[in-house]
Short mmCIF file of C-alpha atoms in Angstrom, two decimals:
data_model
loop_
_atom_site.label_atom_id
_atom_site.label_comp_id
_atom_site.label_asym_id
_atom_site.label_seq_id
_atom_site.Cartn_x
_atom_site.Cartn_y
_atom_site.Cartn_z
CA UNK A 1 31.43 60.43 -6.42
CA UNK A 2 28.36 59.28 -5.20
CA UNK A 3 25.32 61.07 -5.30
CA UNK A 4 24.95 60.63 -1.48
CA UNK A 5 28.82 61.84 -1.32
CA UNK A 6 27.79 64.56 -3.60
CA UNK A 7 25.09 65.77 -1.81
CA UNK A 8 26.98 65.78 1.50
CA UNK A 9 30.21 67.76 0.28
CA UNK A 10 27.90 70.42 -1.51
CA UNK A 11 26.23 70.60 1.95
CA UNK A 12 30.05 71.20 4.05
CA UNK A 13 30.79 73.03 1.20
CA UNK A 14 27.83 75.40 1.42
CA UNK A 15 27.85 75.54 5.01
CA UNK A 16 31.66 76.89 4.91
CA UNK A 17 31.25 79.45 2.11
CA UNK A 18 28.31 80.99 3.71
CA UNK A 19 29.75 81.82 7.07
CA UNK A 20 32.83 83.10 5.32
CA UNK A 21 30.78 85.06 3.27
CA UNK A 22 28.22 86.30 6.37
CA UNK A 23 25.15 84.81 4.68
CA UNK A 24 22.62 82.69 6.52
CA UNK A 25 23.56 78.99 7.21
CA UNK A 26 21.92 76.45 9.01
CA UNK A 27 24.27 75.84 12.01
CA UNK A 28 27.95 77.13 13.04
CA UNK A 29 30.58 75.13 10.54
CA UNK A 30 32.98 72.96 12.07
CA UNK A 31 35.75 74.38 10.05
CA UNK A 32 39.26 74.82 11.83
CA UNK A 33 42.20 75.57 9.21
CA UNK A 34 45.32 73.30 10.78
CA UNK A 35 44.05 70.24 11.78
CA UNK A 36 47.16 68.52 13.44
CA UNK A 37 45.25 66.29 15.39
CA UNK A 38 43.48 64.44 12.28
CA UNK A 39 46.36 64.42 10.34
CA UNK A 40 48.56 62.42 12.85
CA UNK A 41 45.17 61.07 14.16
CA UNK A 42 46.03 57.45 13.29
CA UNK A 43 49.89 57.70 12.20
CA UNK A 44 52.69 59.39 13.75
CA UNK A 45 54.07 62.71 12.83
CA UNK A 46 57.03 61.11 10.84
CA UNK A 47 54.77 58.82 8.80
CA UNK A 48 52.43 62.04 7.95
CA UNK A 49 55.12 63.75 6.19
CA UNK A 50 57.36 61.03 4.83
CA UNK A 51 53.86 58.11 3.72
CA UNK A 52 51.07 60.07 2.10
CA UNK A 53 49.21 56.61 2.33
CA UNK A 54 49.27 56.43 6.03
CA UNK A 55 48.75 60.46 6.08
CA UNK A 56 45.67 59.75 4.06
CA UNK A 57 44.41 56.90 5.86
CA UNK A 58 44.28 58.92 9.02
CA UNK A 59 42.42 61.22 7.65
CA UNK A 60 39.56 59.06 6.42
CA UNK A 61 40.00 57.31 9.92
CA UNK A 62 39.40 61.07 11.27
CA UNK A 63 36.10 61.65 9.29
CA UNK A 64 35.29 57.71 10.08
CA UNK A 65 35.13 59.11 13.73
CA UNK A 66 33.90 63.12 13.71
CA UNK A 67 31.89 63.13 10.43
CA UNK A 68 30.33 66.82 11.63
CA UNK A 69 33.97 68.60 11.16
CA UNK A 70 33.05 70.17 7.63
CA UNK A 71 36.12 70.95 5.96
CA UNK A 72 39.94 69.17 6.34
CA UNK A 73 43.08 70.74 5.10
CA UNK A 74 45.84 69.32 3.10
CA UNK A 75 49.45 68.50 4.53
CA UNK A 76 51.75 70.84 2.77
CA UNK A 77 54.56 68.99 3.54
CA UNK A 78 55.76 66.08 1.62
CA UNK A 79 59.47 65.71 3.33
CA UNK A 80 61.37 63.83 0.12
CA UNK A 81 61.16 66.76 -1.45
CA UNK A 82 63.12 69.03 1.50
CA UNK A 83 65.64 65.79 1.19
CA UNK A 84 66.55 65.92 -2.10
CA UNK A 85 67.34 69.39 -1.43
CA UNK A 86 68.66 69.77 1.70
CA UNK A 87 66.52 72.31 3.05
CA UNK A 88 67.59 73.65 6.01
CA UNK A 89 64.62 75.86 6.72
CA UNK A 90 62.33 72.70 8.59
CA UNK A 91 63.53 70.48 11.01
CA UNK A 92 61.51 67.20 10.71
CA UNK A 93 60.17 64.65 12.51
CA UNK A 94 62.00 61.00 12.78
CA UNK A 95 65.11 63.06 10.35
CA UNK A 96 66.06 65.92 12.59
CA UNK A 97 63.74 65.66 15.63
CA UNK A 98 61.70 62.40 17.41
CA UNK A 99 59.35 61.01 15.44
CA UNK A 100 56.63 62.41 17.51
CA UNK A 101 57.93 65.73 17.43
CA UNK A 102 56.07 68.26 15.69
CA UNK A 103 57.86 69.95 12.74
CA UNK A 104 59.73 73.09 13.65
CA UNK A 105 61.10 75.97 11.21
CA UNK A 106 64.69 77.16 11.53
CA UNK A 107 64.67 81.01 11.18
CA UNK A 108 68.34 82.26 9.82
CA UNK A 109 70.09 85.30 8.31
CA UNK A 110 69.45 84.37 4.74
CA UNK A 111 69.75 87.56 3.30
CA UNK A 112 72.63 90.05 4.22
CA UNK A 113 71.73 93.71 5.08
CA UNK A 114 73.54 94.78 2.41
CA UNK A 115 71.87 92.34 -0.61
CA UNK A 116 68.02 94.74 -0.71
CA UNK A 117 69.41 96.53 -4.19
CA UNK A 118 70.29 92.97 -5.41
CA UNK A 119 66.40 91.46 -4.10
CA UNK A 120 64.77 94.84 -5.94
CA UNK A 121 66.62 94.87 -9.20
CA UNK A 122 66.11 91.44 -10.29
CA UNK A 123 64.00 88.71 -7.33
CA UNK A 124 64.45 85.57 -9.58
CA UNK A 125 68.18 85.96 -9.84
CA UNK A 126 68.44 86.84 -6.14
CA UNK A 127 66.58 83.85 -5.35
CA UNK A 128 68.66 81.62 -7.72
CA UNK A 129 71.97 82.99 -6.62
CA UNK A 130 72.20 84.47 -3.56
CA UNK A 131 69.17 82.56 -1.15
CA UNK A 132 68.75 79.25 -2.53
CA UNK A 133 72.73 78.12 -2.42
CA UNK A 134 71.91 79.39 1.34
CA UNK A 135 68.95 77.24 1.94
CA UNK A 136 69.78 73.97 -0.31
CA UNK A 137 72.04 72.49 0.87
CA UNK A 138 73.03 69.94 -1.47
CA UNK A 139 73.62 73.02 -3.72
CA UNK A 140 76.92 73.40 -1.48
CA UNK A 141 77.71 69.83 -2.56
CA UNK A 142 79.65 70.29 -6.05
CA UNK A 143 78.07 71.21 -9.76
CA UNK A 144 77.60 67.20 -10.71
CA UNK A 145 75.40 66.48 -7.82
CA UNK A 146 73.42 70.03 -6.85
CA UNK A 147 72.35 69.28 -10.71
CA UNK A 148 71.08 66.39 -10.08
CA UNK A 149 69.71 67.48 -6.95
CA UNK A 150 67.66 70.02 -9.48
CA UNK A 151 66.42 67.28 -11.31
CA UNK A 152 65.38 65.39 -8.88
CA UNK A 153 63.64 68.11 -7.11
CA UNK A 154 61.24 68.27 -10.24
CA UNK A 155 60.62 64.73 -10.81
CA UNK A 156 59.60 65.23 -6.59
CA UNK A 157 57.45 68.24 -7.18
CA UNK A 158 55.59 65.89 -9.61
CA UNK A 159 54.98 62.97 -7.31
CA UNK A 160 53.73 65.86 -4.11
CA UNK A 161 50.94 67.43 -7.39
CA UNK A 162 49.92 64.08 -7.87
CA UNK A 163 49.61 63.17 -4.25
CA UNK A 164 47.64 66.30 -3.27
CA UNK A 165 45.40 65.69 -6.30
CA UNK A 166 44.80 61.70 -5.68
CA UNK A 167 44.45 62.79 -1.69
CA UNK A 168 42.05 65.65 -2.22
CA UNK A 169 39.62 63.50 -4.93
CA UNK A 170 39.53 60.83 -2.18
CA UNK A 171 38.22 62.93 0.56
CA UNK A 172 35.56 64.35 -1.39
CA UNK A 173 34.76 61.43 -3.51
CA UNK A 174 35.17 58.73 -0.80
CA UNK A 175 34.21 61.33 2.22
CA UNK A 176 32.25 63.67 1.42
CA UNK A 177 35.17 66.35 2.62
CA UNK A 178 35.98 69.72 1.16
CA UNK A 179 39.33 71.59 1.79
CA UNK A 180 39.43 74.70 4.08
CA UNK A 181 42.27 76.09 1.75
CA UNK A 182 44.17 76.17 -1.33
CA UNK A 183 46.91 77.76 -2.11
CA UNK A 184 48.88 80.14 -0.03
CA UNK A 185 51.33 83.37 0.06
CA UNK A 186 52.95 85.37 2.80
CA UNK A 187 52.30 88.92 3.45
CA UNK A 188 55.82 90.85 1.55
CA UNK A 189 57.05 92.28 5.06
CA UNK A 190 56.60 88.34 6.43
CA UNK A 191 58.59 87.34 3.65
CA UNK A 192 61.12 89.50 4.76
CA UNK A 193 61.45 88.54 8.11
CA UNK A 194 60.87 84.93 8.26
CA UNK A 195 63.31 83.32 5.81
CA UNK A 196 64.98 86.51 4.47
CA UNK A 197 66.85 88.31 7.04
CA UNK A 198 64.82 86.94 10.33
CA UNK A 199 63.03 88.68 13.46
CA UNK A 200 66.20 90.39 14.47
CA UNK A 201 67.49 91.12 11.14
CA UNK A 202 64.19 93.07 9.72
CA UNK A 203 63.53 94.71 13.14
CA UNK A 204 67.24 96.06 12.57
CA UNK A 205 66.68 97.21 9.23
CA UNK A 206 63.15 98.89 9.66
CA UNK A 207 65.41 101.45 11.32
CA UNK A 208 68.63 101.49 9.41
CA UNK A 209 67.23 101.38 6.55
CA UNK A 210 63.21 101.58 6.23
CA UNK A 211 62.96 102.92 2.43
CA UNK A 212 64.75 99.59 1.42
CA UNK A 213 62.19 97.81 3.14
CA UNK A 214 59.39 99.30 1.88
CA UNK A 215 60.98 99.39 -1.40
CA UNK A 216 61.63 95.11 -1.42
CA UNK A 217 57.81 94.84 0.08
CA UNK A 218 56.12 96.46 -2.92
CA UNK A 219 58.27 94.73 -5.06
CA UNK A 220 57.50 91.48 -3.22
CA UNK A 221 53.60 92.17 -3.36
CA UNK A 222 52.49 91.00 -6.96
CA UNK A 223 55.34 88.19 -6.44
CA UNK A 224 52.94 87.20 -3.76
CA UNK A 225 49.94 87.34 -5.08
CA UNK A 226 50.78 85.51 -8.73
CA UNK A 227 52.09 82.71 -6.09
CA UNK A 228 49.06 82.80 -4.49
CA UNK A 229 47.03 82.85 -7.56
CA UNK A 230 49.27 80.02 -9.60
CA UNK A 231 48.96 77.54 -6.28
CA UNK A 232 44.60 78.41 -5.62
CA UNK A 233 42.08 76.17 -6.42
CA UNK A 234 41.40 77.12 -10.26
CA UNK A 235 37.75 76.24 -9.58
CA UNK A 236 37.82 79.08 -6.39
CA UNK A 237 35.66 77.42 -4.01
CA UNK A 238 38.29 77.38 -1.31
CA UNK A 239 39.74 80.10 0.09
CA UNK A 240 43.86 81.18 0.06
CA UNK A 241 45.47 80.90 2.90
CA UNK A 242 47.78 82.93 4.84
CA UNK A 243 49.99 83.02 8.01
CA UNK A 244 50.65 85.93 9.36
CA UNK A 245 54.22 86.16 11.71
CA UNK A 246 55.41 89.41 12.70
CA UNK A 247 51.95 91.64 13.53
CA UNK A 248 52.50 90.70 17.09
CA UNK A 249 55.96 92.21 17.72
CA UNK A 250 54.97 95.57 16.28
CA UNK A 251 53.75 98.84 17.40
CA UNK A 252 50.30 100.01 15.36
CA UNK A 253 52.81 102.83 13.86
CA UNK A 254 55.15 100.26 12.74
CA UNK A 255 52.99 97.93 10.97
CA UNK A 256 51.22 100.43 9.80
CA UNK A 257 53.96 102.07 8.04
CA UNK A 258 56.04 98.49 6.68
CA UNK A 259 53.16 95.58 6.91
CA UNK A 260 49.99 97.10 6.21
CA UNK A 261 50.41 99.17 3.03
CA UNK A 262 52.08 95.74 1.18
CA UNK A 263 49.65 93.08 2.42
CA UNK A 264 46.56 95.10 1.73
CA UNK A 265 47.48 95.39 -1.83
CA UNK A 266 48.78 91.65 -2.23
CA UNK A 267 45.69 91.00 -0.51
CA UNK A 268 43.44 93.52 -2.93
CA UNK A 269 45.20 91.44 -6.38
CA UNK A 270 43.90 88.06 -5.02
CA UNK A 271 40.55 89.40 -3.63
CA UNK A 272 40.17 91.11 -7.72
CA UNK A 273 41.42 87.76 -8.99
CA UNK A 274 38.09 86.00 -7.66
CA UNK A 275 39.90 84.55 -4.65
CA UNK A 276 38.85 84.23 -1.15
CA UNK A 277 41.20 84.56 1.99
CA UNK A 278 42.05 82.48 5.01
CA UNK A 279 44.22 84.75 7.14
CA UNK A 280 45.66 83.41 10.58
CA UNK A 281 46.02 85.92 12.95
CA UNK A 282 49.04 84.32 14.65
CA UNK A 283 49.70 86.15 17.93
CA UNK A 284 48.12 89.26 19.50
CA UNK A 285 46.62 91.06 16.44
CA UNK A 286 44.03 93.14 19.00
CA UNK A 287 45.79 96.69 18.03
CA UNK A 288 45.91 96.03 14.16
CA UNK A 289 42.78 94.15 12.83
CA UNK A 290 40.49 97.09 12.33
CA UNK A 291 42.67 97.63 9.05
CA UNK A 292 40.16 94.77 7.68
CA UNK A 293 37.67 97.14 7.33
CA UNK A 294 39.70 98.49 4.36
CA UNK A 295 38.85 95.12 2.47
CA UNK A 296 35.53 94.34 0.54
CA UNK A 297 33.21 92.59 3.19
CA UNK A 298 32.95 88.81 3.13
CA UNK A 299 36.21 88.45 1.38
CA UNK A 300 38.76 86.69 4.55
CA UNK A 301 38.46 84.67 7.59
CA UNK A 302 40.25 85.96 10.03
CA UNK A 303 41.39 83.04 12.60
CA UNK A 304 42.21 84.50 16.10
CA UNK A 305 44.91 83.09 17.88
CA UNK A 306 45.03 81.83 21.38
CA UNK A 307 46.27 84.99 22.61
CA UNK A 308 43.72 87.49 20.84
CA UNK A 309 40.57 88.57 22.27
CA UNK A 310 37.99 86.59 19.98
CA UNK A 311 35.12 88.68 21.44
CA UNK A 312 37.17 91.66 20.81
CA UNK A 313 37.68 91.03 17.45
CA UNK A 314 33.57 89.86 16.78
CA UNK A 315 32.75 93.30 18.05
CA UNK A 316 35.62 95.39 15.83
CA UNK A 317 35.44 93.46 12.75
CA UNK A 318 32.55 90.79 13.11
CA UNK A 319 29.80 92.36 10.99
CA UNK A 320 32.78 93.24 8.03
CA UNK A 321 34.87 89.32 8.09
CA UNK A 322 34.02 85.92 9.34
CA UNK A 323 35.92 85.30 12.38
CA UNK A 324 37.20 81.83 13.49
CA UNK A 325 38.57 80.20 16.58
CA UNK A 326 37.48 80.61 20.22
CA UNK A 327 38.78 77.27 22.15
CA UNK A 328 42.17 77.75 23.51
CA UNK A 329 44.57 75.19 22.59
CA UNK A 330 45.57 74.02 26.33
CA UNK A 331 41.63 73.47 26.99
CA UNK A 332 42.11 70.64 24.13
CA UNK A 333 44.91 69.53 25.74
CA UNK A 334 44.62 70.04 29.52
CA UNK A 335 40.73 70.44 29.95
CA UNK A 336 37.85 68.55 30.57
CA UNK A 337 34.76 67.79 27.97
CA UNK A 338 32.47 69.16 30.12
CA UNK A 339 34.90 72.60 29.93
CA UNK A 340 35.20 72.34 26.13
CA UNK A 341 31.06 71.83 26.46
CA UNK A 342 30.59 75.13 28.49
CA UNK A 343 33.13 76.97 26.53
CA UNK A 344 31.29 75.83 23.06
CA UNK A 345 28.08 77.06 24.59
CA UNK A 346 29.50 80.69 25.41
CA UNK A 347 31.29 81.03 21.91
CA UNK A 348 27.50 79.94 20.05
CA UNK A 349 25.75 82.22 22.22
CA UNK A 350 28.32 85.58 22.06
CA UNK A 351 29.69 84.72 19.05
CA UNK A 352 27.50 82.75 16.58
CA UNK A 353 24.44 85.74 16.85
CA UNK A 354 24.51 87.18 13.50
CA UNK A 355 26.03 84.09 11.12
CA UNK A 356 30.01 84.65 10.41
CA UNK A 357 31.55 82.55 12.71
CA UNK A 358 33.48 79.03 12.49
CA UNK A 359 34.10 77.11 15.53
CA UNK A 360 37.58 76.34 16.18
CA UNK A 361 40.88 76.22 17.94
CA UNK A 362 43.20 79.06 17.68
CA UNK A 363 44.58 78.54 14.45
CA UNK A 364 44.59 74.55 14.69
CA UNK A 365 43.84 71.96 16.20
CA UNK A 366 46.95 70.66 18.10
CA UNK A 367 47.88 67.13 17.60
CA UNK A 368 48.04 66.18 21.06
CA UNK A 369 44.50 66.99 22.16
CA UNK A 370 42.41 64.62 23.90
CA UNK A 371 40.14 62.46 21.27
CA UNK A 372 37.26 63.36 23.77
CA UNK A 373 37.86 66.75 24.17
CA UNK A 374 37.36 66.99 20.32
CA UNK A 375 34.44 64.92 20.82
CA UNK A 376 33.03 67.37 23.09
CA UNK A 377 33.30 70.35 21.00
CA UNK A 378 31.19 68.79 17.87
CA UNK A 379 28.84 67.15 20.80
CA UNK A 380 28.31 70.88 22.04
CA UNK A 381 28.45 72.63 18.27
CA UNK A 382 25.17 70.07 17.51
CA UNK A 383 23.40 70.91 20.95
CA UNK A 384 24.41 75.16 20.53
CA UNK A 385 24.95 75.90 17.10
CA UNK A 386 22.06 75.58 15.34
CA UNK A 387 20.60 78.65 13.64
CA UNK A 388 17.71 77.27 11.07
CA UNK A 389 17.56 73.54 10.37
CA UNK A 390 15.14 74.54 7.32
CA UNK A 391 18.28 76.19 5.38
CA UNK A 392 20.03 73.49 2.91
CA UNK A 393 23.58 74.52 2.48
CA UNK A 394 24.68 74.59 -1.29
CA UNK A 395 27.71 75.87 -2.42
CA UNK A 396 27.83 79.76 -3.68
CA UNK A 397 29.10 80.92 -7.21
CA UNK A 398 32.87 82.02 -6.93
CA UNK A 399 33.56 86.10 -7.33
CA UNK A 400 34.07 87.41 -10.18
CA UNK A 401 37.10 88.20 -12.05
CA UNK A 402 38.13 91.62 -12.60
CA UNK A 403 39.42 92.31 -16.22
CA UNK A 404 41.90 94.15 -14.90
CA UNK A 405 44.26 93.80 -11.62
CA UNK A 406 46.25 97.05 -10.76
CA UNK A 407 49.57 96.06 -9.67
CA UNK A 408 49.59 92.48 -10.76
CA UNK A 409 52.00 93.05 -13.97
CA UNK A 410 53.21 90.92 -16.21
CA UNK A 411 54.66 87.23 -14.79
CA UNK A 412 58.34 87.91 -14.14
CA UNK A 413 60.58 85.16 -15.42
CA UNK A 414 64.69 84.60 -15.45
CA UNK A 415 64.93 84.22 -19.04
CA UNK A 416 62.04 85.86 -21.36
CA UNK A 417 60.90 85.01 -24.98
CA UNK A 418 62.64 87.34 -26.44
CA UNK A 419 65.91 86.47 -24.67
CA UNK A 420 65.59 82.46 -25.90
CA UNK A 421 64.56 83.65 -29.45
CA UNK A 422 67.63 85.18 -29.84
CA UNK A 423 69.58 82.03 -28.33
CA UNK A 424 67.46 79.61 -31.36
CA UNK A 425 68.68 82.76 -33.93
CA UNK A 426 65.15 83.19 -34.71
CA UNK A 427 62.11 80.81 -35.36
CA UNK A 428 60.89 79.49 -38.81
CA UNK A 429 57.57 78.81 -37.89
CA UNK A 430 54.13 79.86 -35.54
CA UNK A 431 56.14 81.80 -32.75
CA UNK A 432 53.32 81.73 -30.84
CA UNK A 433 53.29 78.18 -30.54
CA UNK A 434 57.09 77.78 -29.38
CA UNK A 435 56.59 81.37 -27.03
CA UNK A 436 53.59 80.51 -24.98
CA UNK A 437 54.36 76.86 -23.60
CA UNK A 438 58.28 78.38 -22.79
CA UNK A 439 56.92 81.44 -21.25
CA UNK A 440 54.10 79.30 -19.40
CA UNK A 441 56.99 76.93 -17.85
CA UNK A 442 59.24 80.07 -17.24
CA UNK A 443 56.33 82.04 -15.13
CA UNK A 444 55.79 78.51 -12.97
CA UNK A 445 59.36 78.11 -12.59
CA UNK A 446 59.50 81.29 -10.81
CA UNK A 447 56.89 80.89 -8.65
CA UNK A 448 58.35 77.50 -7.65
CA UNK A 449 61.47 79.56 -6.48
CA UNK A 450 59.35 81.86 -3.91
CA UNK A 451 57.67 78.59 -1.96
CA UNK A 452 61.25 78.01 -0.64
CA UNK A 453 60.67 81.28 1.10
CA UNK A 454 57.44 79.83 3.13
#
């Protein structure tokens, strides 16, 4: 990187941290979380998911053209991998849907009613034999080639690690550009709903049977956070992030009683493991996001959706979390720049007072905005947003580790040590040295199992 580079991703960098963390900062960050609109900025939707070259390339082309934007996420879709597989959870672009078409996720009964005991007693080998053969479908397709399938699916997950990493040192090294995320985990009761058993299936069981519920989202909630943790940027200067689904079908008492309790301590591992979180308020989360107060100050972003009261939520939970958002979606896409410029100029006057806010969509940017619409809004951030040209942005130390996390646990695996010890009939040598790389691969394995659940 070049010192120039350098110089101006430790300035996006420090810019970003310090709203997030509600410290003084020289003007309001440019720093929306889902950036459709770059991404398929210069390529179509297809070629984002299916060429990481093109996907990359119109992402510098992005920067080339609205160098103010201060951070830009990574795609975490690489479709070949969903291929090999047969996933049937995403419907994709130029496969399944027009190659302009946005990806869309297929919701489905993948859990019965009847399979909680099977999810609490043992996760890995519910997810290996009861919701994967679901989900994959070329698992369906006969030993010789769902085997294969397997293997391929690995040598895959390779080639995505290595494209994120090549991807990620090119946008800072080349531009400059740090990531608004890294990493990512659902809330347990999400979990649950999305992939598991669906909207109508969970909403059915949280009154058949609620202590099953409750009983698969605590056991779901260090799951959770070791995914989190295993897929974060080990260096934590980017935040985790994390959708949030169901919030805006429930009633205060129900998500107090099933959502809350889980995701605040899933939340509380990752905030003790020296992470930061980026949490999208997807929905209407008005009559629930007080509960924020119950986590340490500074420690998530809280990105307000179109339909949540952004001024609302600055005035409940403003001086506790950095809030993000503010510019409905349809204004990108139906509006005017001189609309986006007045509505810029309200959000940096009622919102930016005080530090801890991050201009922004709600949630993302969508891809079919109008280029100058987008111009506007960094036009306007540069004429409103300034709070103190004399501040220098530099990035800010990570948190700190705590020695201990209560609930974490040990990493759960399919087959422990001890179990494969007694397969070899005992070692001869340094156990240690045969034990820690098999236990190490075991613990990643089963982390890979849960991002099918995303």
């Amino acid at each position: 990187m070049s010192v120039d580079m350098k110089e101006i991703y430790e300035q996006r960098l420090g810019r970003y941290q310090a709203a997030i963390a509600l410290e003084p900062v020289d003007r309001i960050p440019i720093a929306i979380g889902s950036n459709n609109f770059a991404e398929s900025y210069t390529a179509s939707n297809q070629e984002v998911i299916y060429d990481p070259q093109k996907w990359l390339q119109s992402e510098m082309d992005f920067i080339r053209d609205f160098p103010e934007f201060d951070v830009l996420r990574n795609n975490r879709f690489w479709a070949p991998i969903y291929d090999v597989l047969g996933v049937k959870t995403y419907k994709f672009p130029g496969r399944d849907l027009a190659p302009h078409v946005a990806i869309q996720f297929s919701e489905a009964e993948n859990m019965l009613a009847d399979e909680y005991d099977v999810l609490i007693a043992n996760p890995g080998q519910f997810m290996m034999e009861k919701f994967l053969p679901r989900v994959f479908g070329e698992m369906d397709k006969g030993s010789t080639r769902s085997h294969f399938a397997f293997l391929k699916a690995g040598m895959a997950q390779g080639m995505f690690a290595e494209i994120m990493r090549n991807r990620s040192i090119q946008l800072q090294n080349q531009c400059g550009m740090p990531q608004p995320m890294t990493g990512a985990f659902l809330a347990p009761f999400d979990l649950l709903g999305d992939v598991l058993r669906g909207l109508t299936g969970i909403l059915r069981d949280i009154r058949r049977q609620p202590d099953k519920v409750l009983e698969a989202c605590d056991i779901l909630a260090p799951i959770m956070a070791r995914h989190a943790i295993a897929t974060a940027d080990p260096l934590r200067r980017y935040p985790i992030f994390v959708p949030t689904h169901k919030p805006t079908f429930m009633s205060p008492k129900q998500f107090d009683t099933f959502y809350w309790p889980s995701f605040k301590k899933t939340m509380e591992m990752i905030i003790a493991a020296g992470h930061k979180i980026r949490l999208y308020m997807e929905g209407d989360w008005g009559k629930h996001w007080h509960h924020m107060l119950e986590l340490p100050k500074g420690s998530v972003v809280c990105d307000i959706d179109d339909q949540g009261d952004i001024f609302k939520a600055k005035a409940d939970i403003g001086h506790h979390m950095c809030i993000a958002g503010g510019i409905p979606s349809q204004m990108f896409i139906l509006g005017t720049p001189e609309e986006i410029d007045a509505r810029v100029k309200i959000l940096c006057e009622r919102l930016g007072a005080g530090g801890g806010y991050m201009m922004g969509g709600g949630c993302y940017l969508p891809v079919n905005s109008k280029p100058e619409n987008v111009r506007s809004m960094v036009d306007a951030v540069m004429k409103y947003g300034w709070y103190d040209k004399n501040i220098k942005p530099r990035p800010l130390p990570p948190l700190p580790v705590s020695s201990e996390i209560p609930g974490l646990g040990q990493q759960q695996v399919l087959t422990p040590w001890e179990v494969k010890k007694a397969d070899l009939g005992g070692v001869t040598g340094d156990e240690a040295l045969i034990s820690k790389p098999w236990e190490t691969i075991e613990g990643m394995a089963f982390n890979w199992l849960w991002s099918w659940a995303f």
